[in-house]
């Protein structure tokens, strides 16, 4: 059985009467990470939010999204909350604004663990420290005491990853996990994801407009444009042997970028 | 969700609590009258002017009282006036005591009168104080007042609500009262037993009162500043009586509505004071008596009486009502006659122009009328007059002003038309006319342009000290006729005091003075 | 933090001086001569001599600056002179009337907080649905209706028709209910909208999404939304206190509530300058102080602000 099966999902804005996501179907296989790529505004985040029932009021979703045989779009509020707590963890974009500014990161982290894993505060603290270390944070106890505005984007991103991993979910969805970070931190985070994938056996869905990241992390890829599914298949096939004009255009653009950077670097090193 | 339920429950609980605490308000035996006023009683010092007169009247009494039938004995049983009018000898009642137990006698009277004389400047508005020469104790119950020269309104003024009322000498401070008093012990039917400033005052019946005991035990004077609230309180039964003159307590529309409703009793007194428009003879346009006369015919007084005052007041044919002493002179009424008014203006040289207004030598016939902006009634009356004047080609600018600015204007004389309300009985006519001599009053200012203003003032002065009744009558006639002929006042209506009260309350009457409320005569019908 | 507080405290000093100056010159702005007014209020005919005497008594013959300094120095000591109407010390008059107003303001404040918070939370929870719109609609009407009218309407309904409460005055503990509700109504709508709009805005913020994504309970998320929305609301709520205290005028008049609102109206109509000056000055000081406190509280509550200072 597939881990997650999405059938004909469409999302539609009740106020503007516009269709945002138009009839997309895909499936997530165990241990095969999925990458969802597309330009900004193609609806990647929206679709995931739709599946997890995290949309803003005024948005309607139709279709079905089966997890362990049950349609998430039709579940009760309590049931979907349970899924979000223990089975499908989502890490949203923009780590700098992801936490409540009025409370310490530690409190928010422990609160999540207490709630989701039904454990005591003490146990939650232990687990938090352990998970933070696992994602490569050195002074974990210090970090717990800090407020969100006192930590860097990369730190916060890792905290979020730690929280996601702590409940040992089946799926972790990371939305633009590297976008707000510098290159060095980016590669750190990518390494962390790879480690988690191996250690925990979690299946990931990565949403990104950065093809390079997707190529490193995902086995399957889904290309979106304007809310529609453009191409869907194995990463290698889609990137290297695409028949689709749009996909080819995306790949080409990315290659051009990389090439010009490499060229720049070679010139520099020549001069040096 | 739980929060919501808690919230609803607590509201329900509160409602229950509140309704329980309310059910004890059904007393069947009423021995208290609840009176509502928009003003607090403030300081009821009998020799000063800082308190509500109605309250002062409840606690303090005078030697004589003013009634419809003239001067009657009160604390003084009888009196003799000397031939030359300079000495008044009063024979006092022997059974009166102040509420603190002190005996009321000639000595107490002298002390009070001396204290009043001591504060002469404060009482300058009342001639009697200036004319008091000496207070003499003839014997225990005989007091003699000696004047500097004869003054015919002496008894009338002694009977006024203030200042000639008596306070127990024990409450004097350093033998005088001008700087304050230490208590409010009077001889009257009520004693002030409680005063919560700006909230309420409670008066209890004076057990040792010499006269007829009030039938009720207490009068509760409640302060309710808003007129609408007073009406609602009356409707609810929290208030038994409201009393008022000149739109003071309730406006006329509400009064009429209450009358019609029939759930309350409304009562109206005899004419009390004169409502008139003052025309300033000292101004260029109004200096011409023909113009003033024309304006007299131009105003439709009946409309005002019916439309604005809801028929509660009668049209005034002359400045002072025929019921006022010395004023039954049969002066010719100038009835509403716009044609005659136009004719008079034409003759005076004011010709009608295309724009509907009159002009003379290039000057437009325009006048201004200022009213007190707090008084909605005055505003409406002004609008009526504006309309009436427009009909005869006169433009009238009406402006509402703050009370103080309004009074400033009266003093400075910078007005064409102004509202004038006479003082009312028993102050009319002597105190009213007396005030015409004082430059600070609008009446004085308006009369300054008259040829014979000097004579007018002199005659008023002479009249006060004229001993001979028939001479006095003649002088009054001369003055009032002159004023009437000179058309300085446009008489509108005669105001009346109004009362609204619950049907069970009986014995509601009016005193001669609109400022007094005779609580002692009121009582509740026993079930 | 301390630095911030001291800085703010110092900044209000020039403000207070300015206010005292303005309050003082009020007496000179009208055309009427204060001495004449003082006489007239007591129904004394303002003759030349009387006016001259009163001018001397009130010290009006001295130069402006001298009068101002005298007024300020005695005001600081609490001596605002005597009322023209009854010659009692102004400070006594105000002290006597103040408790009634404070009680009214306090009860109103509690009502405002309770109703605003609950209504706004309900609106946020059911955003966009019937109940959200219904509450906002009702609240909108509440704001549009003038206090004078609402007060009388409530009085008529609850006091006369239902006979539950007294119409006016300060007779029993129930007397405060109608005036407090009338007073509160005007502000409730503002705060419901403010809080609700804040919360709705915050609802769409990233951290709310993340909290939901982490599987947090609805109630916990609501608590966080509420706390975040408090920031801007605290300043507004803090300022509502002086507004309540100074704004009881109409309500006190209708419900015959013996507070400083009534006192100030009587003073204004009678041109009782000493009382007016004192009232204006004290109210202005109250506003400034409350503003300062609100700012300080906001700073304390927000860890981001704390870091900056």
mmCIF file of N, CA and C in Angstrom, chain A residues 192-241:
data_model
loop_
_atom_site.group_PDB
_atom_site.id
_atom_site.type_symbol
_atom_site.label_atom_id
_atom_site.label_comp_id
_atom_site.label_asym_id
_atom_site.label_seq_id
_atom_site.Cartn_x
_atom_site.Cartn_y
_atom_site.Cartn_z
ATOM 1 N N UNK A 192 21.534 17.020 7.336
ATOM 2 C CA UNK A 192 20.680 16.581 8.445
ATOM 3 C C UNK A 192 19.502 15.769 7.945
ATOM 4 N N UNK A 193 18.871 16.281 6.885
ATOM 5 C CA UNK A 193 17.725 15.554 6.322
ATOM 6 C C UNK A 193 18.129 14.152 5.874
ATOM 7 N N UNK A 194 19.282 14.090 5.216
ATOM 8 C CA UNK A 194 19.726 12.780 4.727
ATOM 9 C C UNK A 194 19.938 11.820 5.893
ATOM 10 N N UNK A 195 20.530 12.345 6.935
ATOM 11 C CA UNK A 195 20.789 11.522 8.113
ATOM 12 C C UNK A 195 19.491 10.998 8.704
ATOM 13 N N UNK A 196 18.530 11.899 8.851
ATOM 14 C CA UNK A 196 17.251 11.514 9.425
ATOM 15 C C UNK A 196 16.572 10.453 8.591
ATOM 16 N N UNK A 197 16.654 10.643 7.286
ATOM 17 C CA UNK A 197 16.026 9.683 6.379
ATOM 18 C C UNK A 197 16.582 8.280 6.627
ATOM 19 N N UNK A 198 17.916 8.236 6.801
ATOM 20 C CA UNK A 198 18.538 6.936 7.018
ATOM 21 C C UNK A 198 18.242 6.409 8.416
ATOM 22 N N UNK A 199 18.444 7.290 9.418
ATOM 23 C CA UNK A 199 18.311 6.831 10.811
ATOM 24 C C UNK A 199 16.884 6.470 11.188
ATOM 25 N N UNK A 200 15.927 7.321 10.820
ATOM 26 C CA UNK A 200 14.558 7.102 11.296
ATOM 27 C C UNK A 200 13.715 6.318 10.315
ATOM 28 N N UNK A 201 14.144 6.277 9.086
ATOM 29 C CA UNK A 201 13.314 5.607 8.092
ATOM 30 C C UNK A 201 12.096 6.431 7.713
ATOM 31 N N UNK A 202 12.135 7.731 8.001
ATOM 32 C CA UNK A 202 10.994 8.593 7.659
ATOM 33 C C UNK A 202 11.001 8.896 6.171
ATOM 34 N N UNK A 203 9.812 9.015 5.622
ATOM 35 C CA UNK A 203 9.712 9.434 4.227
ATOM 36 C C UNK A 203 9.489 10.944 4.200
ATOM 37 N N UNK A 204 10.205 11.608 3.283
ATOM 38 C CA UNK A 204 10.104 13.064 3.231
ATOM 39 C C UNK A 204 9.371 13.539 1.999
ATOM 40 N N UNK A 205 8.710 14.648 2.162
ATOM 41 C CA UNK A 205 8.252 15.392 0.989
ATOM 42 C C UNK A 205 8.945 16.738 1.087
ATOM 43 N N UNK A 206 9.680 17.126 0.061
ATOM 44 C CA UNK A 206 10.348 18.421 0.065
ATOM 45 C C UNK A 206 9.682 19.314 -0.952
ATOM 46 N N UNK A 207 9.313 20.482 -0.491
ATOM 47 C CA UNK A 207 8.791 21.464 -1.439
ATOM 48 C C UNK A 207 9.892 22.475 -1.654
ATOM 49 N N UNK A 208 10.226 22.741 -2.886
ATOM 50 C CA UNK A 208 11.274 23.731 -3.109
ATOM 51 C C UNK A 208 11.228 24.223 -4.531
ATOM 52 N N UNK A 209 11.736 25.428 -4.717
ATOM 53 C CA UNK A 209 11.909 25.860 -6.108
ATOM 54 C C UNK A 209 13.368 25.696 -6.500
ATOM 55 N N UNK A 210 14.151 25.194 -5.532
ATOM 56 C CA UNK A 210 15.577 24.979 -5.792
ATOM 57 C C UNK A 210 15.780 23.537 -6.272
ATOM 58 N N UNK A 211 15.976 23.398 -7.590
ATOM 59 C CA UNK A 211 16.086 22.066 -8.180
ATOM 60 C C UNK A 211 17.275 21.289 -7.617
ATOM 61 N N UNK A 212 18.334 22.035 -7.293
ATOM 62 C CA UNK A 212 19.538 21.366 -6.796
ATOM 63 C C UNK A 212 19.265 20.602 -5.513
ATOM 64 N N UNK A 213 18.534 21.263 -4.591
ATOM 65 C CA UNK A 213 18.198 20.619 -3.315
ATOM 66 C C UNK A 213 17.368 19.379 -3.561
ATOM 67 N N UNK A 214 16.374 19.519 -4.426
ATOM 68 C CA UNK A 214 15.476 18.404 -4.704
ATOM 69 C C UNK A 214 16.258 17.225 -5.286
ATOM 70 N N UNK A 215 17.180 17.572 -6.165
ATOM 71 C CA UNK A 215 17.946 16.515 -6.805
ATOM 72 C C UNK A 215 18.730 15.703 -5.781
ATOM 73 N N UNK A 216 19.238 16.442 -4.740
ATOM 74 C CA UNK A 216 20.027 15.741 -3.738
ATOM 75 C C UNK A 216 19.181 14.892 -2.802
ATOM 76 N N UNK A 217 17.952 15.331 -2.573
ATOM 77 C CA UNK A 217 17.189 14.693 -1.507
ATOM 78 C C UNK A 217 16.051 13.796 -1.960
ATOM 79 N N UNK A 218 15.479 14.058 -3.154
ATOM 80 C CA UNK A 218 14.255 13.320 -3.497
ATOM 81 C C UNK A 218 14.481 12.272 -4.571
ATOM 82 N N UNK A 219 13.744 11.183 -4.414
ATOM 83 C CA UNK A 219 13.807 10.128 -5.443
ATOM 84 C C UNK A 219 12.757 10.354 -6.522
ATOM 85 N N UNK A 220 11.598 10.878 -6.091
ATOM 86 C CA UNK A 220 10.562 11.187 -7.073
ATOM 87 C C UNK A 220 10.349 12.679 -7.071
ATOM 88 N N UNK A 221 9.851 13.181 -8.201
ATOM 89 C CA UNK A 221 9.602 14.615 -8.243
ATOM 90 C C UNK A 221 8.284 14.911 -8.961
ATOM 91 N N UNK A 222 7.635 15.978 -8.503
ATOM 92 C CA UNK A 222 6.364 16.389 -9.105
ATOM 93 C C UNK A 222 6.545 17.833 -9.499
ATOM 94 N N UNK A 223 6.316 18.114 -10.793
ATOM 95 C CA UNK A 223 6.494 19.497 -11.252
ATOM 96 C C UNK A 223 5.124 20.166 -11.345
ATOM 97 N N UNK A 224 5.012 21.360 -10.755
ATOM 98 C CA UNK A 224 3.747 22.081 -10.798
ATOM 99 C C UNK A 224 3.900 23.416 -11.493
ATOM 100 N N UNK A 225 2.845 23.805 -12.197
ATOM 101 C CA UNK A 225 2.795 25.153 -12.775
ATOM 102 C C UNK A 225 1.362 25.630 -12.724
ATOM 103 N N UNK A 226 1.161 26.816 -12.117
ATOM 104 C CA UNK A 226 -0.173 27.413 -12.026
ATOM 105 C C UNK A 226 -1.197 26.457 -11.473
ATOM 106 N N UNK A 227 -0.811 25.714 -10.476
ATOM 107 C CA UNK A 227 -1.770 24.836 -9.817
ATOM 108 C C UNK A 227 -2.012 23.522 -10.549
ATOM 109 N N UNK A 228 -1.350 23.326 -11.634
ATOM 110 C CA UNK A 228 -1.605 22.070 -12.354
ATOM 111 C C UNK A 228 -0.357 21.181 -12.309
ATOM 112 N N UNK A 229 -0.593 19.898 -12.411
ATOM 113 C CA UNK A 229 0.521 18.952 -12.429
ATOM 114 C C UNK A 229 1.094 18.943 -13.847
ATOM 115 N N UNK A 230 2.391 19.237 -13.940
ATOM 116 C CA UNK A 230 3.026 19.292 -15.255
ATOM 117 C C UNK A 230 3.742 17.982 -15.582
ATOM 118 N N UNK A 231 4.450 17.483 -14.554
ATOM 119 C CA UNK A 231 5.153 16.215 -14.797
ATOM 120 C C UNK A 231 5.356 15.498 -13.476
ATOM 121 N N UNK A 232 5.419 14.225 -13.490
ATOM 122 C CA UNK A 232 5.531 13.442 -12.257
ATOM 123 C C UNK A 232 6.262 12.143 -12.565
ATOM 124 N N UNK A 233 7.353 11.940 -11.831
ATOM 125 C CA UNK A 233 8.084 10.696 -12.073
ATOM 126 C C UNK A 233 9.368 10.652 -11.279
ATOM 127 N N UNK A 234 10.260 9.766 -11.637
ATOM 128 C CA UNK A 234 11.537 9.651 -10.929
ATOM 129 C C UNK A 234 12.366 10.899 -11.190
ATOM 130 N N UNK A 235 13.156 11.292 -10.160
ATOM 131 C CA UNK A 235 13.913 12.544 -10.274
ATOM 132 C C UNK A 235 14.842 12.548 -11.487
ATOM 133 N N UNK A 236 15.568 11.461 -11.645
ATOM 134 C CA UNK A 236 16.515 11.393 -12.746
ATOM 135 C C UNK A 236 15.820 11.568 -14.088
ATOM 136 N N UNK A 237 14.743 10.816 -14.275
ATOM 137 C CA UNK A 237 14.005 10.892 -15.535
ATOM 138 C C UNK A 237 13.505 12.303 -15.795
ATOM 139 N N UNK A 238 12.859 12.840 -14.801
ATOM 140 C CA UNK A 238 12.225 14.138 -15.010
ATOM 141 C C UNK A 238 13.265 15.218 -15.309
ATOM 142 N N UNK A 239 14.352 15.201 -14.572
ATOM 143 C CA UNK A 239 15.325 16.282 -14.781
ATOM 144 C C UNK A 239 16.135 16.083 -16.063
ATOM 145 N N UNK A 240 16.497 14.818 -16.334
ATOM 146 C CA UNK A 240 17.398 14.632 -17.472
ATOM 147 C C UNK A 240 16.681 14.289 -18.770
ATOM 148 N N UNK A 241 15.583 13.612 -18.640
ATOM 149 C CA UNK A 241 14.946 13.154 -19.869
ATOM 150 C C UNK A 241 13.513 13.638 -19.986
#
